[in-house]
Amino acid sequence: MSSSNAAEKAYASGVTDFLSKPVGKKHLLKKVGTVLENAFYKKMIRNYHEITGNKDEIKEFDYDPSKVEIMVVDDDIVTRKLVGRWLTSSKYKIVACKTGVEAWKAIRKWTNEAKNKEITRMILSDVTMPELSGFKLLEWVMSDQNTKHIPIILMSAVHTSNTGKERSIQSGSQDFLVKPFTKQLLLHKIKTIMETIVSRSNRQISTMLRMQSKRR
């Protein structure tokens, strides 16, 4: 069974996340950190509901895919079209770029546009590309104050070793996908990142943190 299929089976059974061996230290810590952060936020929301008497189902982690724009960067047209079709069928907006240079220009265009709080942006980039690699694109995005907040997932069929994954995480990516991967695996990765983004801006969590701070 491939790692992608194993991950999909694990997610279907209810696990929070999945790691393929071998796992590097930075990759492991990144994953554990994300899982713990989301668990902490969910606990804070439950505490808020208990205090306020709101017994409604927790929906603060829900988000509208139509308000998420994902840039798909890959010099392989088949991958661009396939991943783009997966995302659009799930209601996400996409921007397709065939090179890292083209992607960087599009990212700079994002920063020059009027800030739209309704739209969350994300980048899904291949690693091995002409002109500008995915690793270099990641480095540029993370080193710019105007773009470093944009989450990036790198993907590769070449840099599949632990070294490639570790380099990706160490450089600032949110996750790393080994090609080929399934639609379900990709959507789960995006969902996990979006839940973290949504929870960080949740007003109820901010209220609970202020309340806890006053008790100290």
PDB file of N, CA and C in Angstrom, residues 85-189:
ATOM      1  N   ARG A  85      -8.672  20.737 -11.002  1.00  0.00           N
ATOM      2  CA  ARG A  85     -10.018  20.182 -11.098  1.00  0.00           C
ATOM      3  C   ARG A  85     -10.488  19.665  -9.732  1.00  0.00           C
ATOM      4  N   TRP A  86      -9.580  19.030  -8.995  1.00  0.00           N
ATOM      5  CA  TRP A  86      -9.920  18.558  -7.645  1.00  0.00           C
ATOM      6  C   TRP A  86     -10.361  19.716  -6.760  1.00  0.00           C
ATOM      7  N   LEU A  87      -9.602  20.809  -6.820  1.00  0.00           N
ATOM      8  CA  LEU A  87      -9.872  21.941  -5.943  1.00  0.00           C
ATOM      9  C   LEU A  87     -11.144  22.682  -6.333  1.00  0.00           C
ATOM     10  N   THR A  88     -11.328  22.920  -7.627  1.00  0.00           N
ATOM     11  CA  THR A  88     -12.525  23.645  -8.063  1.00  0.00           C
ATOM     12  C   THR A  88     -13.790  22.819  -7.807  1.00  0.00           C
ATOM     13  N   SER A  89     -13.681  21.504  -7.898  1.00  0.00           N
ATOM     14  CA  SER A  89     -14.844  20.656  -7.624  1.00  0.00           C
ATOM     15  C   SER A  89     -15.210  20.683  -6.141  1.00  0.00           C
ATOM     16  N   SER A  90     -14.252  21.130  -5.319  1.00  0.00           N
ATOM     17  CA  SER A  90     -14.492  21.270  -3.875  1.00  0.00           C
ATOM     18  C   SER A  90     -14.760  22.719  -3.498  1.00  0.00           C
ATOM     19  N   LYS A  91     -15.019  23.551  -4.527  1.00  0.00           N
ATOM     20  CA  LYS A  91     -15.437  24.953  -4.357  1.00  0.00           C
ATOM     21  C   LYS A  91     -14.291  25.936  -4.089  1.00  0.00           C
ATOM     22  N   TYR A  92     -13.034  25.474  -4.119  1.00  0.00           N
ATOM     23  CA  TYR A  92     -11.921  26.396  -3.931  1.00  0.00           C
ATOM     24  C   TYR A  92     -11.674  27.188  -5.204  1.00  0.00           C
ATOM     25  N   LYS A  93     -11.181  28.404  -5.049  1.00  0.00           N
ATOM     26  CA  LYS A  93     -10.748  29.199  -6.199  1.00  0.00           C
ATOM     27  C   LYS A  93      -9.294  28.836  -6.468  1.00  0.00           C
ATOM     28  N   ILE A  94      -8.877  28.844  -7.730  1.00  0.00           N
ATOM     29  CA  ILE A  94      -7.486  28.502  -8.016  1.00  0.00           C
ATOM     30  C   ILE A  94      -6.846  29.521  -8.959  1.00  0.00           C
ATOM     31  N   VAL A  95      -5.520  29.612  -8.830  1.00  0.00           N
ATOM     32  CA  VAL A  95      -4.685  30.358  -9.758  1.00  0.00           C
ATOM     33  C   VAL A  95      -3.613  29.377 -10.201  1.00  0.00           C
ATOM     34  N   ALA A  96      -3.507  29.100 -11.492  1.00  0.00           N
ATOM     35  CA  ALA A  96      -2.550  28.120 -11.996  1.00  0.00           C
ATOM     36  C   ALA A  96      -1.326  28.812 -12.581  1.00  0.00           C
ATOM     37  N   CYS A  97      -0.142  28.340 -12.188  1.00  0.00           N
ATOM     38  CA  CYS A  97       1.120  28.887 -12.698  1.00  0.00           C
ATOM     39  C   CYS A  97       2.032  27.734 -13.112  1.00  0.00           C
ATOM     40  N   LYS A  98       2.721  27.894 -14.248  1.00  0.00           N
ATOM     41  CA  LYS A  98       3.546  26.799 -14.742  1.00  0.00           C
ATOM     42  C   LYS A  98       5.015  26.908 -14.357  1.00  0.00           C
ATOM     43  N   THR A  99       5.431  28.027 -13.777  1.00  0.00           N
ATOM     44  CA  THR A  99       6.818  28.172 -13.313  1.00  0.00           C
ATOM     45  C   THR A  99       6.844  28.925 -11.989  1.00  0.00           C
ATOM     46  N   GLY A 100       7.974  28.803 -11.289  1.00  0.00           N
ATOM     47  CA  GLY A 100       8.139  29.526 -10.045  1.00  0.00           C
ATOM     48  C   GLY A 100       8.178  31.024 -10.252  1.00  0.00           C
ATOM     49  N   VAL A 101       8.781  31.448 -11.369  1.00  0.00           N
ATOM     50  CA  VAL A 101       8.878  32.878 -11.683  1.00  0.00           C
ATOM     51  C   VAL A 101       7.483  33.459 -11.908  1.00  0.00           C
ATOM     52  N   GLU A 102       6.680  32.733 -12.676  1.00  0.00           N
ATOM     53  CA  GLU A 102       5.309  33.176 -12.938  1.00  0.00           C
ATOM     54  C   GLU A 102       4.522  33.243 -11.626  1.00  0.00           C
ATOM     55  N   ALA A 103       4.755  32.268 -10.754  1.00  0.00           N
ATOM     56  CA  ALA A 103       4.071  32.237  -9.467  1.00  0.00           C
ATOM     57  C   ALA A 103       4.474  33.434  -8.608  1.00  0.00           C
ATOM     58  N   TRP A 104       5.763  33.749  -8.592  1.00  0.00           N
ATOM     59  CA  TRP A 104       6.228  34.868  -7.774  1.00  0.00           C
ATOM     60  C   TRP A 104       5.605  36.183  -8.243  1.00  0.00           C
ATOM     61  N   LYS A 105       5.485  36.341  -9.538  1.00  0.00           N
ATOM     62  CA  LYS A 105       4.855  37.555 -10.076  1.00  0.00           C
ATOM     63  C   LYS A 105       3.390  37.624  -9.636  1.00  0.00           C
ATOM     64  N   ALA A 106       2.703  36.474  -9.642  1.00  0.00           N
ATOM     65  CA  ALA A 106       1.299  36.430  -9.232  1.00  0.00           C
ATOM     66  C   ALA A 106       1.166  36.701  -7.732  1.00  0.00           C
ATOM     67  N   ILE A 107       2.130  36.206  -6.957  1.00  0.00           N
ATOM     68  CA  ILE A 107       2.116  36.436  -5.507  1.00  0.00           C
ATOM     69  C   ILE A 107       2.330  37.908  -5.211  1.00  0.00           C
ATOM     70  N   ARG A 108       3.239  38.535  -5.940  1.00  0.00           N
ATOM     71  CA  ARG A 108       3.479  39.969  -5.767  1.00  0.00           C
ATOM     72  C   ARG A 108       2.237  40.771  -6.144  1.00  0.00           C
ATOM     73  N   LYS A 109       1.511  40.274  -7.123  1.00  0.00           N
ATOM     74  CA  LYS A 109       0.263  40.932  -7.524  1.00  0.00           C
ATOM     75  C   LYS A 109      -0.747  40.853  -6.388  1.00  0.00           C
ATOM     76  N   TRP A 110      -0.772  39.711  -5.697  1.00  0.00           N
ATOM     77  CA  TRP A 110      -1.643  39.562  -4.538  1.00  0.00           C
ATOM     78  C   TRP A 110      -1.375  40.669  -3.516  1.00  0.00           C
ATOM     79  N   THR A 111      -0.091  40.889  -3.242  1.00  0.00           N
ATOM     80  CA  THR A 111       0.277  41.864  -2.203  1.00  0.00           C
ATOM     81  C   THR A 111      -0.042  43.291  -2.624  1.00  0.00           C
ATOM     82  N   ASN A 112      -0.084  43.540  -3.927  1.00  0.00           N
ATOM     83  CA  ASN A 112      -0.374  44.887  -4.423  1.00  0.00           C
ATOM     84  C   ASN A 112      -1.867  45.185  -4.494  1.00  0.00           C
ATOM     85  N   GLU A 113      -2.668  44.134  -4.413  1.00  0.00           N
ATOM     86  CA  GLU A 113      -4.110  44.317  -4.445  1.00  0.00           C
ATOM     87  C   GLU A 113      -4.601  44.828  -3.090  1.00  0.00           C
ATOM     88  N   ALA A 114      -5.749  45.470  -3.102  1.00  0.00           N
ATOM     89  CA  ALA A 114      -6.348  45.913  -1.839  1.00  0.00           C
ATOM     90  C   ALA A 114      -6.616  44.672  -0.986  1.00  0.00           C
ATOM     91  N   LYS A 115      -6.284  44.765   0.288  1.00  0.00           N
ATOM     92  CA  LYS A 115      -6.458  43.626   1.176  1.00  0.00           C
ATOM     93  C   LYS A 115      -7.931  43.252   1.298  1.00  0.00           C
ATOM     94  N   ASN A 116      -8.185  42.000   1.044  1.00  0.00           N
ATOM     95  CA  ASN A 116      -9.549  41.484   1.128  1.00  0.00           C
ATOM     96  C   ASN A 116      -9.599  40.455   2.260  1.00  0.00           C
ATOM     97  N   LYS A 117     -10.178  40.835   3.384  1.00  0.00           N
ATOM     98  CA  LYS A 117     -10.214  39.958   4.538  1.00  0.00           C
ATOM     99  C   LYS A 117     -11.103  38.743   4.318  1.00  0.00           C
ATOM    100  N   GLU A 118     -11.913  38.805   3.262  1.00  0.00           N
ATOM    101  CA  GLU A 118     -12.816  37.690   3.000  1.00  0.00           C
ATOM    102  C   GLU A 118     -12.111  36.539   2.286  1.00  0.00           C
ATOM    103  N   ILE A 119     -10.954  36.814   1.693  1.00  0.00           N
ATOM    104  CA  ILE A 119     -10.233  35.804   0.922  1.00  0.00           C
ATOM    105  C   ILE A 119      -8.970  35.353   1.660  1.00  0.00           C
ATOM    106  N   THR A 120      -8.835  34.032   1.833  1.00  0.00           N
ATOM    107  CA  THR A 120      -7.621  33.449   2.401  1.00  0.00           C
ATOM    108  C   THR A 120      -6.850  32.803   1.267  1.00  0.00           C
ATOM    109  N   ARG A 121      -5.548  33.048   1.215  1.00  0.00           N
ATOM    110  CA  ARG A 121      -4.749  32.527   0.113  1.00  0.00           C
ATOM    111  C   ARG A 121      -3.728  31.492   0.584  1.00  0.00           C
ATOM    112  N   MET A 122      -3.455  30.567  -0.314  1.00  0.00           N
ATOM    113  CA  MET A 122      -2.555  29.466  -0.009  1.00  0.00           C
ATOM    114  C   MET A 122      -1.794  29.092  -1.281  1.00  0.00           C
ATOM    115  N   ILE A 123      -0.610  28.500  -1.132  1.00  0.00           N
ATOM    116  CA  ILE A 123       0.196  28.108  -2.288  1.00  0.00           C
ATOM    117  C   ILE A 123       0.495  26.610  -2.227  1.00  0.00           C
ATOM    118  N   LEU A 124       0.283  25.928  -3.337  1.00  0.00           N
ATOM    119  CA  LEU A 124       0.622  24.515  -3.492  1.00  0.00           C
ATOM    120  C   LEU A 124       1.614  24.432  -4.633  1.00  0.00           C
ATOM    121  N   SER A 125       2.873  24.149  -4.319  1.00  0.00           N
ATOM    122  CA  SER A 125       3.920  24.237  -5.339  1.00  0.00           C
ATOM    123  C   SER A 125       4.752  22.969  -5.468  1.00  0.00           C
ATOM    124  N   ASP A 126       5.043  22.625  -6.716  1.00  0.00           N
ATOM    125  CA  ASP A 126       5.984  21.544  -6.994  1.00  0.00           C
ATOM    126  C   ASP A 126       7.385  22.017  -6.606  1.00  0.00           C
ATOM    127  N   VAL A 127       8.278  21.089  -6.361  1.00  0.00           N
ATOM    128  CA  VAL A 127       9.651  21.441  -5.982  1.00  0.00           C
ATOM    129  C   VAL A 127      10.544  21.611  -7.204  1.00  0.00           C
ATOM    130  N   THR A 128      10.526  20.635  -8.100  1.00  0.00           N
ATOM    131  CA  THR A 128      11.430  20.646  -9.252  1.00  0.00           C
ATOM    132  C   THR A 128      10.797  21.336 -10.451  1.00  0.00           C
ATOM    133  N   MET A 129      11.244  22.575 -10.708  1.00  0.00           N
ATOM    134  CA  MET A 129      10.729  23.357 -11.827  1.00  0.00           C
ATOM    135  C   MET A 129      11.862  24.159 -12.453  1.00  0.00           C
ATOM    136  N   PRO A 130      11.760  24.475 -13.760  1.00  0.00           N
ATOM    137  CA  PRO A 130      12.777  25.299 -14.409  1.00  0.00           C
ATOM    138  C   PRO A 130      12.722  26.740 -13.905  1.00  0.00           C
ATOM    139  N   GLU A 131      13.810  27.440 -14.012  1.00  0.00           N
ATOM    140  CA  GLU A 131      13.933  28.859 -13.659  1.00  0.00           C
ATOM    141  C   GLU A 131      13.961  29.100 -12.154  1.00  0.00           C
ATOM    142  N   LEU A 132      12.968  28.599 -11.455  1.00  0.00           N
ATOM    143  CA  LEU A 132      12.880  28.831 -10.012  1.00  0.00           C
ATOM    144  C   LEU A 132      12.240  27.612  -9.345  1.00  0.00           C
ATOM    145  N   SER A 133      12.986  26.963  -8.469  1.00  0.00           N
ATOM    146  CA  SER A 133      12.480  25.752  -7.819  1.00  0.00           C
ATOM    147  C   SER A 133      11.444  26.096  -6.749  1.00  0.00           C
ATOM    148  N   GLY A 134      10.713  25.085  -6.327  1.00  0.00           N
ATOM    149  CA  GLY A 134       9.742  25.283  -5.263  1.00  0.00           C
ATOM    150  C   GLY A 134      10.414  25.685  -3.960  1.00  0.00           C
ATOM    151  N   PHE A 135      11.596  25.127  -3.696  1.00  0.00           N
ATOM    152  CA  PHE A 135      12.340  25.494  -2.491  1.00  0.00           C
ATOM    153  C   PHE A 135      12.715  26.977  -2.513  1.00  0.00           C
ATOM    154  N   LYS A 136      13.139  27.449  -3.690  1.00  0.00           N
ATOM    155  CA  LYS A 136      13.533  28.856  -3.814  1.00  0.00           C
ATOM    156  C   LYS A 136      12.314  29.763  -3.705  1.00  0.00           C
ATOM    157  N   LEU A 137      11.213  29.352  -4.309  1.00  0.00           N
ATOM    158  CA  LEU A 137       9.974  30.127  -4.214  1.00  0.00           C
ATOM    159  C   LEU A 137       9.543  30.236  -2.750  1.00  0.00           C
ATOM    160  N   LEU A 138       9.633  29.131  -2.035  1.00  0.00           N
ATOM    161  CA  LEU A 138       9.303  29.113  -0.611  1.00  0.00           C
ATOM    162  C   LEU A 138      10.192  30.090   0.155  1.00  0.00           C
ATOM    163  N   GLU A 139      11.475  30.066  -0.169  1.00  0.00           N
ATOM    164  CA  GLU A 139      12.428  30.969   0.491  1.00  0.00           C
ATOM    165  C   GLU A 139      12.063  32.428   0.246  1.00  0.00           C
ATOM    166  N   TRP A 140      11.700  32.750  -0.988  1.00  0.00           N
ATOM    167  CA  TRP A 140      11.333  34.132  -1.325  1.00  0.00           C
ATOM    168  C   TRP A 140      10.066  34.552  -0.576  1.00  0.00           C
ATOM    169  N   VAL A 141       9.084  33.682  -0.550  1.00  0.00           N
ATOM    170  CA  VAL A 141       7.822  34.002   0.116  1.00  0.00           C
ATOM    171  C   VAL A 141       8.042  34.221   1.616  1.00  0.00           C
ATOM    172  N   MET A 142       8.831  33.346   2.235  1.00  0.00           N
ATOM    173  CA  MET A 142       9.057  33.424   3.679  1.00  0.00           C
ATOM    174  C   MET A 142       9.937  34.611   4.081  1.00  0.00           C
ATOM    175  N   SER A 143      10.739  35.121   3.151  1.00  0.00           N
ATOM    176  CA  SER A 143      11.646  36.217   3.476  1.00  0.00           C
ATOM    177  C   SER A 143      11.029  37.597   3.231  1.00  0.00           C
ATOM    178  N   ASP A 144       9.827  37.619   2.687  1.00  0.00           N
ATOM    179  CA  ASP A 144       9.148  38.883   2.403  1.00  0.00           C
ATOM    180  C   ASP A 144       8.058  39.120   3.460  1.00  0.00           C
ATOM    181  N   GLN A 145       8.124  40.261   4.133  1.00  0.00           N
ATOM    182  CA  GLN A 145       7.164  40.570   5.186  1.00  0.00           C
ATOM    183  C   GLN A 145       5.721  40.617   4.677  1.00  0.00           C
ATOM    184  N   ASN A 146       5.552  40.916   3.408  1.00  0.00           N
ATOM    185  CA  ASN A 146       4.216  41.029   2.829  1.00  0.00           C
ATOM    186  C   ASN A 146       3.615  39.682   2.426  1.00  0.00           C
ATOM    187  N   THR A 147       4.450  38.645   2.386  1.00  0.00           N
ATOM    188  CA  THR A 147       3.961  37.345   1.909  1.00  0.00           C
ATOM    189  C   THR A 147       4.212  36.190   2.882  1.00  0.00           C
ATOM    190  N   LYS A 148       5.009  36.402   3.893  1.00  0.00           N
ATOM    191  CA  LYS A 148       5.411  35.300   4.780  1.00  0.00           C
ATOM    192  C   LYS A 148       4.246  34.663   5.525  1.00  0.00           C
ATOM    193  N   HIS A 149       3.109  35.340   5.571  1.00  0.00           N
ATOM    194  CA  HIS A 149       1.933  34.785   6.250  1.00  0.00           C
ATOM    195  C   HIS A 149       1.182  33.774   5.387  1.00  0.00           C
ATOM    196  N   ILE A 150       1.522  33.716   4.083  1.00  0.00           N
ATOM    197  CA  ILE A 150       0.797  32.823   3.171  1.00  0.00           C
ATOM    198  C   ILE A 150       1.258  31.380   3.377  1.00  0.00           C
ATOM    199  N   PRO A 151       0.362  30.467   3.734  1.00  0.00           N
ATOM    200  CA  PRO A 151       0.764  29.065   3.936  1.00  0.00           C
ATOM    201  C   PRO A 151       1.134  28.396   2.618  1.00  0.00           C
ATOM    202  N   ILE A 152       2.168  27.555   2.667  1.00  0.00           N
ATOM    203  CA  ILE A 152       2.647  26.859   1.472  1.00  0.00           C
ATOM    204  C   ILE A 152       2.755  25.359   1.736  1.00  0.00           C
ATOM    205  N   ILE A 153       2.283  24.588   0.767  1.00  0.00           N
ATOM    206  CA  ILE A 153       2.489  23.140   0.772  1.00  0.00           C
ATOM    207  C   ILE A 153       3.364  22.820  -0.430  1.00  0.00           C
ATOM    208  N   LEU A 154       4.492  22.170  -0.209  1.00  0.00           N
ATOM    209  CA  LEU A 154       5.343  21.746  -1.325  1.00  0.00           C
ATOM    210  C   LEU A 154       5.001  20.301  -1.681  1.00  0.00           C
ATOM    211  N   MET A 155       5.188  19.968  -2.955  1.00  0.00           N
ATOM    212  CA  MET A 155       4.915  18.605  -3.414  1.00  0.00           C
ATOM    213  C   MET A 155       6.021  18.179  -4.374  1.00  0.00           C
ATOM    214  N   SER A 156       6.341  16.888  -4.366  1.00  0.00           N
ATOM    215  CA  SER A 156       7.421  16.411  -5.238  1.00  0.00           C
ATOM    216  C   SER A 156       7.361  14.907  -5.437  1.00  0.00           C
ATOM    217  N   ALA A 157       7.787  14.495  -6.634  1.00  0.00           N
ATOM    218  CA  ALA A 157       7.933  13.071  -6.928  1.00  0.00           C
ATOM    219  C   ALA A 157       9.414  12.711  -6.923  1.00  0.00           C
ATOM    220  N   VAL A 158      10.265  13.729  -6.779  1.00  0.00           N
ATOM    221  CA  VAL A 158      11.724  13.540  -6.817  1.00  0.00           C
ATOM    222  C   VAL A 158      12.321  13.645  -5.416  1.00  0.00           C
ATOM    223  N   HIS A 159      12.012  14.753  -4.736  1.00  0.00           N
ATOM    224  CA  HIS A 159      12.559  14.971  -3.388  1.00  0.00           C
ATOM    225  C   HIS A 159      11.641  14.307  -2.363  1.00  0.00           C
ATOM    226  N   THR A 160      11.630  12.965  -2.400  1.00  0.00           N
ATOM    227  CA  THR A 160      10.707  12.227  -1.530  1.00  0.00           C
ATOM    228  C   THR A 160      11.387  11.705  -0.272  1.00  0.00           C
ATOM    229  N   SER A 161      12.689  11.912  -0.163  1.00  0.00           N
ATOM    230  CA  SER A 161      13.408  11.426   1.012  1.00  0.00           C
ATOM    231  C   SER A 161      13.103  12.292   2.222  1.00  0.00           C
ATOM    232  N   ASN A 162      13.543  11.820   3.380  1.00  0.00           N
ATOM    233  CA  ASN A 162      13.357  12.575   4.607  1.00  0.00           C
ATOM    234  C   ASN A 162      14.052  13.929   4.535  1.00  0.00           C
ATOM    235  N   THR A 163      15.174  13.978   3.814  1.00  0.00           N
ATOM    236  CA  THR A 163      15.929  15.230   3.674  1.00  0.00           C
ATOM    237  C   THR A 163      15.092  16.302   2.981  1.00  0.00           C
ATOM    238  N   GLY A 164      14.383  15.912   1.923  1.00  0.00           N
ATOM    239  CA  GLY A 164      13.544  16.861   1.204  1.00  0.00           C
ATOM    240  C   GLY A 164      12.415  17.390   2.064  1.00  0.00           C
ATOM    241  N   LYS A 165      11.783  16.505   2.830  1.00  0.00           N
ATOM    242  CA  LYS A 165      10.683  16.913   3.709  1.00  0.00           C
ATOM    243  C   LYS A 165      11.190  17.855   4.792  1.00  0.00           C
ATOM    244  N   GLU A 166      12.352  17.511   5.378  1.00  0.00           N
ATOM    245  CA  GLU A 166      12.921  18.334   6.441  1.00  0.00           C
ATOM    246  C   GLU A 166      13.305  19.721   5.927  1.00  0.00           C
ATOM    247  N   ARG A 167      13.870  19.755   4.730  1.00  0.00           N
ATOM    248  CA  ARG A 167      14.241  21.046   4.148  1.00  0.00           C
ATOM    249  C   ARG A 167      13.006  21.910   3.925  1.00  0.00           C
ATOM    250  N   SER A 168      11.947  21.271   3.476  1.00  0.00           N
ATOM    251  CA  SER A 168      10.687  21.978   3.232  1.00  0.00           C
ATOM    252  C   SER A 168      10.143  22.596   4.517  1.00  0.00           C
ATOM    253  N   ILE A 169      10.043  21.792   5.567  1.00  0.00           N
ATOM    254  CA  ILE A 169       9.498  22.260   6.840  1.00  0.00           C
ATOM    255  C   ILE A 169      10.420  23.307   7.471  1.00  0.00           C
ATOM    256  N   GLN A 170      11.713  23.059   7.418  1.00  0.00           N
ATOM    257  CA  GLN A 170      12.674  23.990   8.001  1.00  0.00           C
ATOM    258  C   GLN A 170      12.624  25.350   7.314  1.00  0.00           C
ATOM    259  N   SER A 171      12.317  25.346   6.019  1.00  0.00           N
ATOM    260  CA  SER A 171      12.269  26.595   5.255  1.00  0.00           C
ATOM    261  C   SER A 171      10.970  27.362   5.455  1.00  0.00           C
ATOM    262  N   GLY A 172       9.985  26.712   6.101  1.00  0.00           N
ATOM    263  CA  GLY A 172       8.757  27.433   6.416  1.00  0.00           C
ATOM    264  C   GLY A 172       7.475  26.903   5.817  1.00  0.00           C
ATOM    265  N   SER A 173       7.531  25.787   5.085  1.00  0.00           N
ATOM    266  CA  SER A 173       6.288  25.266   4.506  1.00  0.00           C
ATOM    267  C   SER A 173       5.408  24.671   5.598  1.00  0.00           C
ATOM    268  N   GLN A 174       4.102  24.643   5.340  1.00  0.00           N
ATOM    269  CA  GLN A 174       3.160  24.085   6.296  1.00  0.00           C
ATOM    270  C   GLN A 174       3.092  22.564   6.211  1.00  0.00           C
ATOM    271  N   ASP A 175       3.385  22.044   5.001  1.00  0.00           N
ATOM    272  CA  ASP A 175       3.333  20.596   4.831  1.00  0.00           C
ATOM    273  C   ASP A 175       4.061  20.205   3.553  1.00  0.00           C
ATOM    274  N   PHE A 176       4.188  18.901   3.339  1.00  0.00           N
ATOM    275  CA  PHE A 176       4.895  18.372   2.173  1.00  0.00           C
ATOM    276  C   PHE A 176       4.139  17.152   1.667  1.00  0.00           C
ATOM    277  N   LEU A 177       3.893  17.116   0.368  1.00  0.00           N
ATOM    278  CA  LEU A 177       3.172  16.005  -0.245  1.00  0.00           C
ATOM    279  C   LEU A 177       4.080  15.261  -1.219  1.00  0.00           C
ATOM    280  N   VAL A 178       4.090  13.956  -1.100  1.00  0.00           N
ATOM    281  CA  VAL A 178       4.858  13.117  -2.024  1.00  0.00           C
ATOM    282  C   VAL A 178       3.933  12.681  -3.152  1.00  0.00           C
ATOM    283  N   LYS A 179       4.333  12.963  -4.380  1.00  0.00           N
ATOM    284  CA  LYS A 179       3.551  12.538  -5.543  1.00  0.00           C
ATOM    285  C   LYS A 179       3.782  11.051  -5.800  1.00  0.00           C
ATOM    286  N   PRO A 180       2.786  10.336  -6.303  1.00  0.00           N
ATOM    287  CA  PRO A 180       1.404  10.799  -6.509  1.00  0.00           C
ATOM    288  C   PRO A 180       0.637  10.775  -5.195  1.00  0.00           C
ATOM    289  N   PHE A 181      -0.339  11.653  -5.079  1.00  0.00           N
ATOM    290  CA  PHE A 181      -1.192  11.686  -3.893  1.00  0.00           C
ATOM    291  C   PHE A 181      -2.646  11.723  -4.345  1.00  0.00           C
ATOM    292  N   THR A 182      -3.537  11.416  -3.447  1.00  0.00           N
ATOM    293  CA  THR A 182      -4.956  11.359  -3.786  1.00  0.00           C
ATOM    294  C   THR A 182      -5.643  12.695  -3.511  1.00  0.00           C
ATOM    295  N   LYS A 183      -6.805  12.854  -4.087  1.00  0.00           N
ATOM    296  CA  LYS A 183      -7.605  14.057  -3.850  1.00  0.00           C
ATOM    297  C   LYS A 183      -7.950  14.190  -2.372  1.00  0.00           C
ATOM    298  N   GLN A 184      -8.325  13.071  -1.747  1.00  0.00           N
ATOM    299  CA  GLN A 184      -8.727  13.104  -0.347  1.00  0.00           C
ATOM    300  C   GLN A 184      -7.577  13.532   0.558  1.00  0.00           C
ATOM    301  N   LEU A 185      -6.369  13.064   0.253  1.00  0.00           N
ATOM    302  CA  LEU A 185      -5.206  13.435   1.061  1.00  0.00           C
ATOM    303  C   LEU A 185      -4.924  14.924   0.937  1.00  0.00           C
ATOM    304  N   LEU A 186      -4.967  15.436  -0.280  1.00  0.00           N
ATOM    305  CA  LEU A 186      -4.724  16.866  -0.510  1.00  0.00           C
ATOM    306  C   LEU A 186      -5.754  17.708   0.234  1.00  0.00           C
ATOM    307  N   LEU A 187      -7.024  17.349   0.115  1.00  0.00           N
ATOM    308  CA  LEU A 187      -8.080  18.125   0.767  1.00  0.00           C
ATOM    309  C   LEU A 187      -7.953  18.089   2.284  1.00  0.00           C
ATOM    310  N   HIS A 188      -7.498  16.964   2.812  1.00  0.00           N
ATOM    311  CA  HIS A 188      -7.313  16.878   4.263  1.00  0.00           C
ATOM    312  C   HIS A 188      -6.190  17.812   4.715  1.00  0.00           C
ATOM    313  N   LYS A 189      -5.102  17.851   3.953  1.00  0.00           N
ATOM    314  CA  LYS A 189      -3.983  18.741   4.295  1.00  0.00           C
ATOM    315  C   LYS A 189      -4.445  20.197   4.297  1.00  0.00           C
TER     316      LYS A 189
END
